[in-house]
PDB file of C-alpha atoms in Angstrom:
ATOM      1  CA  ALA A   7      28.079  -4.417 -24.411  1.00 79.00           C
ATOM      2  CA  GLN A   8      25.149  -2.496 -23.039  1.00 88.00           C
ATOM      3  CA  SER A   9      24.745   0.778 -21.201  1.00 92.00           C
ATOM      4  CA  VAL A  10      22.064   3.028 -19.752  1.00 95.00           C
ATOM      5  CA  THR A  11      22.035   6.794 -19.540  1.00 96.00           C
ATOM      6  CA  GLN A  12      19.846   8.744 -17.163  1.00 96.00           C
ATOM      7  CA  LEU A  13      20.707  12.320 -17.936  1.00 90.00           C
ATOM      8  CA  ASP A  14      18.820  13.890 -15.050  1.00 94.00           C
ATOM      9  CA  SER A  15      20.324  13.169 -11.649  1.00 94.00           C
ATOM     10  CA  GLN A  16      17.641  15.201  -9.853  1.00 96.00           C
ATOM     11  CA  VAL A  17      14.136  16.241 -10.908  1.00 97.00           C
ATOM     12  CA  PRO A  18      12.069  18.564  -8.694  1.00 97.00           C
ATOM     13  CA  VAL A  19       8.353  18.646  -9.518  1.00 97.00           C
ATOM     14  CA  PHE A  20       5.372  20.336  -7.932  1.00 97.00           C
ATOM     15  CA  GLU A  21       2.730  18.061  -6.475  1.00 97.00           C
ATOM     16  CA  GLU A  22       0.018  17.121  -8.996  1.00 97.00           C
ATOM     17  CA  ALA A  23       2.201  18.194 -11.914  1.00 98.00           C
ATOM     18  CA  PRO A  24       3.273  15.750 -14.629  1.00 98.00           C
ATOM     19  CA  VAL A  25       6.769  14.283 -14.719  1.00 98.00           C
ATOM     20  CA  GLU A  26       9.010  12.526 -17.201  1.00 97.00           C
ATOM     21  CA  LEU A  27      12.205  10.741 -16.202  1.00 98.00           C
ATOM     22  CA  ARG A  28      14.405  10.087 -19.159  1.00 97.00           C
ATOM     23  CA  CYS A  29      16.254   6.882 -19.950  1.00 97.00           C
ATOM     24  CA  ASN A  30      18.283   6.008 -23.023  1.00 97.00           C
ATOM     25  CA  TYR A  31      20.087   2.754 -23.597  1.00 96.00           C
ATOM     26  CA  SER A  32      22.524   1.171 -25.978  1.00 93.00           C
ATOM     27  CA  SER A  33      22.849  -2.484 -26.804  1.00 90.00           C
ATOM     28  CA  SER A  34      24.028  -4.638 -29.670  1.00 87.00           C
ATOM     29  CA  VAL A  35      21.183  -7.098 -29.127  1.00 87.00           C
ATOM     30  CA  SER A  36      17.484  -7.010 -28.352  1.00 88.00           C
ATOM     31  CA  VAL A  37      16.729  -5.823 -24.851  1.00 90.00           C
ATOM     32  CA  TYR A  38      14.557  -6.138 -21.823  1.00 91.00           C
ATOM     33  CA  LEU A  39      13.999  -2.838 -20.018  1.00 94.00           C
ATOM     34  CA  PHE A  40      13.126  -2.093 -16.411  1.00 94.00           C
ATOM     35  CA  TRP A  41      12.373   0.758 -14.070  1.00 96.00           C
ATOM     36  CA  TYR A  42      13.123   0.251 -10.385  1.00 94.00           C
ATOM     37  CA  VAL A  43      12.182   2.563  -7.531  1.00 95.00           C
ATOM     38  CA  GLN A  44      14.034   3.017  -4.268  1.00 92.00           C
ATOM     39  CA  TYR A  45      12.135   4.819  -1.529  1.00 91.00           C
ATOM     40  CA  PRO A  46      14.201   6.503   1.203  1.00 86.00           C
ATOM     41  CA  ASN A  47      16.102   3.961   3.287  1.00 79.00           C
ATOM     42  CA  GLN A  48      14.590   1.020   1.451  1.00 82.00           C
ATOM     43  CA  GLY A  49      15.660  -1.524  -1.147  1.00 83.00           C
ATOM     44  CA  LEU A  50      14.861  -1.694  -4.831  1.00 88.00           C
ATOM     45  CA  GLN A  51      11.365  -2.454  -6.044  1.00 89.00           C
ATOM     46  CA  LEU A  52      10.400  -3.251  -9.606  1.00 91.00           C
ATOM     47  CA  LEU A  53       8.135  -0.514 -10.936  1.00 94.00           C
ATOM     48  CA  LEU A  54       7.537  -1.800 -14.450  1.00 93.00           C
ATOM     49  CA  LYS A  55       9.215  -3.733 -17.212  1.00 92.00           C
ATOM     50  CA  TYR A  56       9.221  -4.263 -20.933  1.00 92.00           C
ATOM     51  CA  LEU A  57       9.949  -7.794 -22.109  1.00 87.00           C
ATOM     52  CA  SER A  58       8.028  -7.986 -25.384  1.00 84.00           C
ATOM     53  CA  GLY A  59       4.676  -7.122 -26.919  1.00 86.00           C
ATOM     54  CA  SER A  60       3.046  -3.742 -26.351  1.00 87.00           C
ATOM     55  CA  THR A  61       5.610  -0.965 -26.192  1.00 89.00           C
ATOM     56  CA  LEU A  62       3.598   0.920 -23.558  1.00 91.00           C
ATOM     57  CA  VAL A  63       3.794  -0.589 -20.103  1.00 91.00           C
ATOM     58  CA  GLU A  64       2.080   0.581 -16.955  1.00 90.00           C
ATOM     59  CA  SER A  65       2.548   0.220 -13.215  1.00 90.00           C
ATOM     60  CA  ILE A  66      -0.158  -0.126 -10.598  1.00 83.00           C
ATOM     61  CA  ASN A  67       0.547   3.314  -9.132  1.00 88.00           C
ATOM     62  CA  GLY A  68       0.030   5.384 -12.276  1.00 94.00           C
ATOM     63  CA  PHE A  69       3.467   5.367 -13.890  1.00 96.00           C
ATOM     64  CA  GLU A  70       3.943   4.332 -17.490  1.00 96.00           C
ATOM     65  CA  ALA A  71       6.897   3.900 -19.814  1.00 97.00           C
ATOM     66  CA  GLU A  72       7.137   3.496 -23.543  1.00 94.00           C
ATOM     67  CA  PHE A  73       9.771   1.469 -25.328  1.00 94.00           C
ATOM     68  CA  ASN A  74      10.961   3.389 -28.382  1.00 94.00           C
ATOM     69  CA  LYS A  75      13.342   1.228 -30.346  1.00 92.00           C
ATOM     70  CA  SER A  76      14.231   3.850 -32.954  1.00 93.00           C
ATOM     71  CA  GLN A  77      15.214   6.363 -30.276  1.00 94.00           C
ATOM     72  CA  THR A  78      16.588   3.686 -27.916  1.00 95.00           C
ATOM     73  CA  SER A  79      14.596   5.191 -25.091  1.00 96.00           C
ATOM     74  CA  PHE A  80      12.392   3.997 -22.250  1.00 97.00           C
ATOM     75  CA  HIS A  81      11.187   7.187 -20.573  1.00 97.00           C
ATOM     76  CA  LEU A  82       9.078   7.006 -17.424  1.00 97.00           C
ATOM     77  CA  ARG A  83       6.036   9.268 -17.089  1.00 97.00           C
ATOM     78  CA  LYS A  84       3.295  10.070 -14.642  1.00 97.00           C
ATOM     79  CA  PRO A  85       0.523  12.601 -15.368  1.00 97.00           C
ATOM     80  CA  SER A  86       0.146  13.772 -11.762  1.00 97.00           C
ATOM     81  CA  VAL A  87       2.674  13.120  -9.014  1.00 97.00           C
ATOM     82  CA  HIS A  88       2.131  12.811  -5.272  1.00 96.00           C
ATOM     83  CA  ILE A  89       4.331  13.356  -2.272  1.00 95.00           C
ATOM     84  CA  SER A  90       4.577   9.599  -1.896  1.00 95.00           C
ATOM     85  CA  ASP A  91       6.373   9.373  -5.261  1.00 96.00           C
ATOM     86  CA  THR A  92       9.473  10.930  -3.713  1.00 96.00           C
ATOM     87  CA  ALA A  93      12.179   8.362  -4.384  1.00 96.00           C
ATOM     88  CA  GLU A  94      15.140   7.500  -6.565  1.00 95.00           C
ATOM     89  CA  TYR A  95      14.317   5.859  -9.872  1.00 97.00           C
ATOM     90  CA  PHE A  96      16.670   3.573 -11.744  1.00 95.00           C
ATOM     91  CA  CYS A  97      16.405   2.520 -15.352  1.00 96.00           C
ATOM     92  CA  ALA A  98      18.016  -0.815 -16.227  1.00 95.00           C
ATOM     93  CA  VAL A  99      18.631  -2.901 -19.334  1.00 93.00           C
ATOM     94  CA  SER A 100      19.315  -6.556 -19.907  1.00 89.00           C
ATOM     95  CA  GLY A 101      20.191  -7.924 -23.293  1.00 85.00           C
ATOM     96  CA  VAL A 102      18.129 -10.890 -24.409  1.00 82.00           C
ATOM     97  CA  GLY A 103      20.286 -13.905 -23.610  1.00 76.00           C
ATOM     98  CA  ASN A 104      22.619 -11.776 -21.481  1.00 74.00           C
ATOM     99  CA  GLU A 105      22.664 -12.422 -17.758  1.00 69.00           C
ATOM    100  CA  LYS A 106      23.787  -8.968 -16.746  1.00 80.00           C
ATOM    101  CA  LEU A 107      21.391  -6.240 -15.660  1.00 87.00           C
ATOM    102  CA  THR A 108      22.989  -2.863 -16.259  1.00 91.00           C
ATOM    103  CA  PHE A 109      21.705   0.114 -14.299  1.00 93.00           C
ATOM    104  CA  GLY A 110      21.666   3.806 -14.973  1.00 95.00           C
ATOM    105  CA  THR A 111      22.989   6.191 -12.355  1.00 94.00           C
ATOM    106  CA  GLY A 112      19.525   7.015 -11.062  1.00 95.00           C
ATOM    107  CA  THR A 113      17.213  10.026 -10.965  1.00 96.00           C
ATOM    108  CA  ARG A 114      16.139  11.464  -7.647  1.00 96.00           C
ATOM    109  CA  LEU A 115      12.536  12.659  -7.890  1.00 97.00           C
ATOM    110  CA  THR A 116      11.603  15.315  -5.343  1.00 96.00           C
ATOM    111  CA  ILE A 117       7.982  16.398  -5.020  1.00 96.00           C
ATOM    112  CA  ILE A 118       7.413  19.978  -3.954  1.00 94.00           C
ATOM    113  CA  PRO A 119       4.190  20.545  -1.959  1.00 92.00           C
TER     114      PRO A 119
ATOM    115  CA  ASP B   2       9.086 -13.642   5.055  1.00 60.00           C
ATOM    116  CA  ALA B   3      10.813 -11.736   2.297  1.00 69.00           C
ATOM    117  CA  ASP B   4      11.632 -13.592  -0.918  1.00 89.00           C
ATOM    118  CA  VAL B   5      15.263 -12.434  -0.712  1.00 93.00           C
ATOM    119  CA  THR B   6      16.742 -11.872   2.749  1.00 94.00           C
ATOM    120  CA  GLN B   7      20.026 -10.144   3.422  1.00 95.00           C
ATOM    121  CA  THR B   8      21.914 -10.120   6.705  1.00 96.00           C
ATOM    122  CA  PRO B   9      23.071  -7.996   8.369  1.00 95.00           C
ATOM    123  CA  ARG B  10      21.057  -4.886   7.441  1.00 93.00           C
ATOM    124  CA  ASN B  11      23.787  -2.581   8.690  1.00 95.00           C
ATOM    125  CA  ARG B  12      27.423  -3.198   9.573  1.00 96.00           C
ATOM    126  CA  ILE B  13      30.360  -1.074  10.585  1.00 97.00           C
ATOM    127  CA  THR B  14      33.752  -2.698  10.350  1.00 96.00           C
ATOM    128  CA  LYS B  15      37.382  -1.669  10.552  1.00 97.00           C
ATOM    129  CA  THR B  16      39.878  -1.494   7.727  1.00 97.00           C
ATOM    130  CA  GLY B  17      41.607  -4.818   7.207  1.00 97.00           C
ATOM    131  CA  LYS B  18      38.880  -6.938   8.774  1.00 97.00           C
ATOM    132  CA  ARG B  19      37.223  -9.836   6.975  1.00 96.00           C
ATOM    133  CA  ILE B  20      33.486  -9.569   6.651  1.00 97.00           C
ATOM    134  CA  MET B  21      30.764 -11.711   5.118  1.00 97.00           C
ATOM    135  CA  LEU B  22      27.403 -10.551   3.851  1.00 98.00           C
ATOM    136  CA  GLU B  23      24.776 -13.224   3.545  1.00 97.00           C
ATOM    137  CA  CYS B  24      21.856 -13.678   1.212  1.00 97.00           C
ATOM    138  CA  SER B  25      19.150 -16.313   1.172  1.00 97.00           C
ATOM    139  CA  GLN B  26      16.129 -16.713  -1.098  1.00 96.00           C
ATOM    140  CA  THR B  27      12.891 -18.639  -1.023  1.00 94.00           C
ATOM    141  CA  LYS B  28      12.002 -18.215  -4.694  1.00 88.00           C
ATOM    142  CA  GLY B  29      13.779 -21.338  -5.904  1.00 91.00           C
ATOM    143  CA  HIS B  30      15.724 -19.405  -8.535  1.00 91.00           C
ATOM    144  CA  ASP B  31      19.031 -20.706  -9.848  1.00 91.00           C
ATOM    145  CA  ARG B  32      20.440 -17.293 -10.707  1.00 92.00           C
ATOM    146  CA  MET B  33      21.743 -15.055  -7.929  1.00 95.00           C
ATOM    147  CA  TYR B  34      23.611 -11.737  -8.040  1.00 95.00           C
ATOM    148  CA  TRP B  35      25.527  -9.318  -5.834  1.00 97.00           C
ATOM    149  CA  TYR B  36      25.483  -5.579  -6.617  1.00 96.00           C
ATOM    150  CA  ARG B  37      26.866  -2.544  -4.845  1.00 96.00           C
ATOM    151  CA  GLN B  38      25.250   0.884  -4.920  1.00 94.00           C
ATOM    152  CA  ASP B  39      27.206   4.101  -4.611  1.00 92.00           C
ATOM    153  CA  PRO B  40      25.690   7.596  -4.785  1.00 86.00           C
ATOM    154  CA  GLY B  41      25.728   8.901  -8.335  1.00 85.00           C
ATOM    155  CA  LEU B  42      26.951   5.599  -9.755  1.00 87.00           C
ATOM    156  CA  GLY B  43      23.849   3.453  -9.667  1.00 88.00           C
ATOM    157  CA  LEU B  44      24.252  -0.279  -9.082  1.00 91.00           C
ATOM    158  CA  ARG B  45      27.248  -2.225 -10.322  1.00 93.00           C
ATOM    159  CA  LEU B  46      27.539  -5.985 -10.588  1.00 93.00           C
ATOM    160  CA  ILE B  47      30.121  -7.677  -8.349  1.00 96.00           C
ATOM    161  CA  TYR B  48      29.496 -11.410  -8.884  1.00 96.00           C
ATOM    162  CA  TYR B  49      26.764 -13.633 -10.215  1.00 94.00           C
ATOM    163  CA  SER B  50      25.991 -17.325 -10.063  1.00 95.00           C
ATOM    164  CA  PHE B  51      23.948 -19.549 -12.358  1.00 91.00           C
ATOM    165  CA  ASP B  52      23.965 -22.462  -9.937  1.00 91.00           C
ATOM    166  CA  VAL B  53      26.026 -23.906  -7.097  1.00 91.00           C
ATOM    167  CA  LYS B  54      28.926 -24.830  -9.375  1.00 91.00           C
ATOM    168  CA  ASP B  55      28.852 -21.790 -11.638  1.00 94.00           C
ATOM    169  CA  ILE B  56      30.290 -18.517 -10.296  1.00 95.00           C
ATOM    170  CA  ASN B  57      31.140 -15.544 -12.495  1.00 94.00           C
ATOM    171  CA  LYS B  58      32.864 -12.222 -11.963  1.00 95.00           C
ATOM    172  CA  GLY B  59      30.987  -9.023 -12.615  1.00 93.00           C
ATOM    173  CA  GLU B  60      32.393  -5.632 -13.502  1.00 90.00           C
ATOM    174  CA  ILE B  61      33.867  -4.811 -10.076  1.00 95.00           C
ATOM    175  CA  SER B  62      34.919  -8.122  -8.485  1.00 96.00           C
ATOM    176  CA  ASP B  63      38.368  -7.064  -7.232  1.00 95.00           C
ATOM    177  CA  GLY B  64      38.540  -7.200  -3.439  1.00 95.00           C
ATOM    178  CA  TYR B  65      35.498  -9.471  -3.175  1.00 97.00           C
ATOM    179  CA  SER B  66      34.813 -13.194  -3.182  1.00 97.00           C
ATOM    180  CA  VAL B  67      31.608 -15.220  -3.118  1.00 97.00           C
ATOM    181  CA  SER B  68      30.353 -18.596  -2.057  1.00 97.00           C
ATOM    182  CA  ARG B  69      27.236 -20.383  -3.290  1.00 96.00           C
ATOM    183  CA  GLN B  70      26.617 -22.790  -0.452  1.00 92.00           C
ATOM    184  CA  ALA B  71      23.290 -24.022  -1.814  1.00 94.00           C
ATOM    185  CA  GLN B  72      20.732 -22.982  -4.386  1.00 94.00           C
ATOM    186  CA  ALA B  73      19.163 -20.706  -1.788  1.00 95.00           C
ATOM    187  CA  LYS B  74      22.312 -19.141  -0.322  1.00 97.00           C
ATOM    188  CA  PHE B  75      24.868 -16.804  -1.858  1.00 97.00           C
ATOM    189  CA  SER B  76      27.419 -15.058   0.380  1.00 98.00           C
ATOM    190  CA  LEU B  77      29.689 -12.135  -0.419  1.00 98.00           C
ATOM    191  CA  SER B  78      33.016 -11.744   1.418  1.00 98.00           C
ATOM    192  CA  LEU B  79      35.424  -8.885   1.761  1.00 96.00           C
ATOM    193  CA  GLU B  80      38.721 -10.535   2.695  1.00 92.00           C
ATOM    194  CA  SER B  81      40.346  -7.326   3.885  1.00 96.00           C
ATOM    195  CA  ALA B  82      37.902  -4.462   3.971  1.00 96.00           C
ATOM    196  CA  ILE B  83      38.964  -1.000   2.845  1.00 97.00           C
ATOM    197  CA  PRO B  84      37.132   2.337   3.188  1.00 96.00           C
ATOM    198  CA  ASN B  85      36.196   2.608  -0.499  1.00 95.00           C
ATOM    199  CA  GLN B  86      34.136  -0.554  -0.077  1.00 97.00           C
ATOM    200  CA  THR B  87      31.730   1.494   2.002  1.00 97.00           C
ATOM    201  CA  ALA B  88      28.472   1.142   0.079  1.00 96.00           C
ATOM    202  CA  LEU B  89      24.999  -0.319   0.004  1.00 95.00           C
ATOM    203  CA  TYR B  90      25.080  -3.945  -1.136  1.00 97.00           C
ATOM    204  CA  PHE B  91      22.182  -5.718  -2.779  1.00 96.00           C
ATOM    205  CA  CYS B  92      21.574  -9.380  -3.453  1.00 96.00           C
ATOM    206  CA  ALA B  93      19.148 -10.382  -6.193  1.00 94.00           C
ATOM    207  CA  THR B  94      17.659 -13.450  -7.809  1.00 93.00           C
ATOM    208  CA  ARG B  95      16.312 -13.837 -11.308  1.00 88.00           C
ATOM    209  CA  ASP B  96      13.857 -15.891 -13.301  1.00 81.00           C
ATOM    210  CA  VAL B  97      12.403 -15.416 -16.778  1.00 75.00           C
ATOM    211  CA  LEU B  98      10.098 -12.685 -15.514  1.00 73.00           C
ATOM    212  CA  GLY B  99      12.791 -10.519 -13.956  1.00 80.00           C
ATOM    213  CA  TYR B 100      14.842  -9.781 -10.869  1.00 87.00           C
ATOM    214  CA  THR B 101      13.934  -9.704  -7.191  1.00 89.00           C
ATOM    215  CA  PHE B 102      16.152  -7.670  -4.872  1.00 91.00           C
ATOM    216  CA  GLY B 103      16.792  -7.947  -1.169  1.00 92.00           C
ATOM    217  CA  SER B 104      16.498  -4.942   1.132  1.00 90.00           C
ATOM    218  CA  GLY B 105      20.228  -4.314   1.104  1.00 93.00           C
ATOM    219  CA  THR B 106      23.137  -4.291   3.545  1.00 96.00           C
ATOM    220  CA  ARG B 107      24.643  -0.938   4.390  1.00 95.00           C
ATOM    221  CA  LEU B 108      28.353  -1.492   5.017  1.00 97.00           C
ATOM    222  CA  THR B 109      30.654   1.136   6.457  1.00 97.00           C
ATOM    223  CA  VAL B 110      34.400   0.527   6.585  1.00 97.00           C
ATOM    224  CA  VAL B 111      36.217   2.860   8.973  1.00 97.00           C
TER     225      VAL B 111
END
């Protein structure tokens, strides 16, 4: 069995401030980890993913996440947010060899001008 | 054209009606999935399919059925819609690199 916990349902942040969205997972097997973003009234878009190799992964729009196996975490960070980052962010886990992608409950990021 | 296309984008239906949500993909993936999204609950898996002859229940399959008409098409049906099936529904495909989601179908059951 696998599960994902996103403890923060809403995170308000001032524009140009740094942000961290927390994600913890549990799984009995090795995992693949994902962050998806959902902009208002749109579908899900893959933001970044960890499959193997370097534990620090980056997206094209300045987000990064680090896989920490000992803490079973995959927190998402950005050093300076913009209004356009306003969205809901979902962390997801898939066990290696497991077909199911399990999502967290999401974190709504609100940028304050 | 989008890699994963869902129709309709929005639908309002009455309690007890049968409704079908359709999904088609151009990525050539064997694996297809149906999820529903509810506020505060994230996305939950309804059904998934490895190929045309392989259909599997997800965590919340009660009240739903699916049909894999071809590799590219995977439909979700609500045989008798009820109000708590009001949600945003997503179709997805998968390959070794990850999942691709459609834009979603917003279904309202009144």
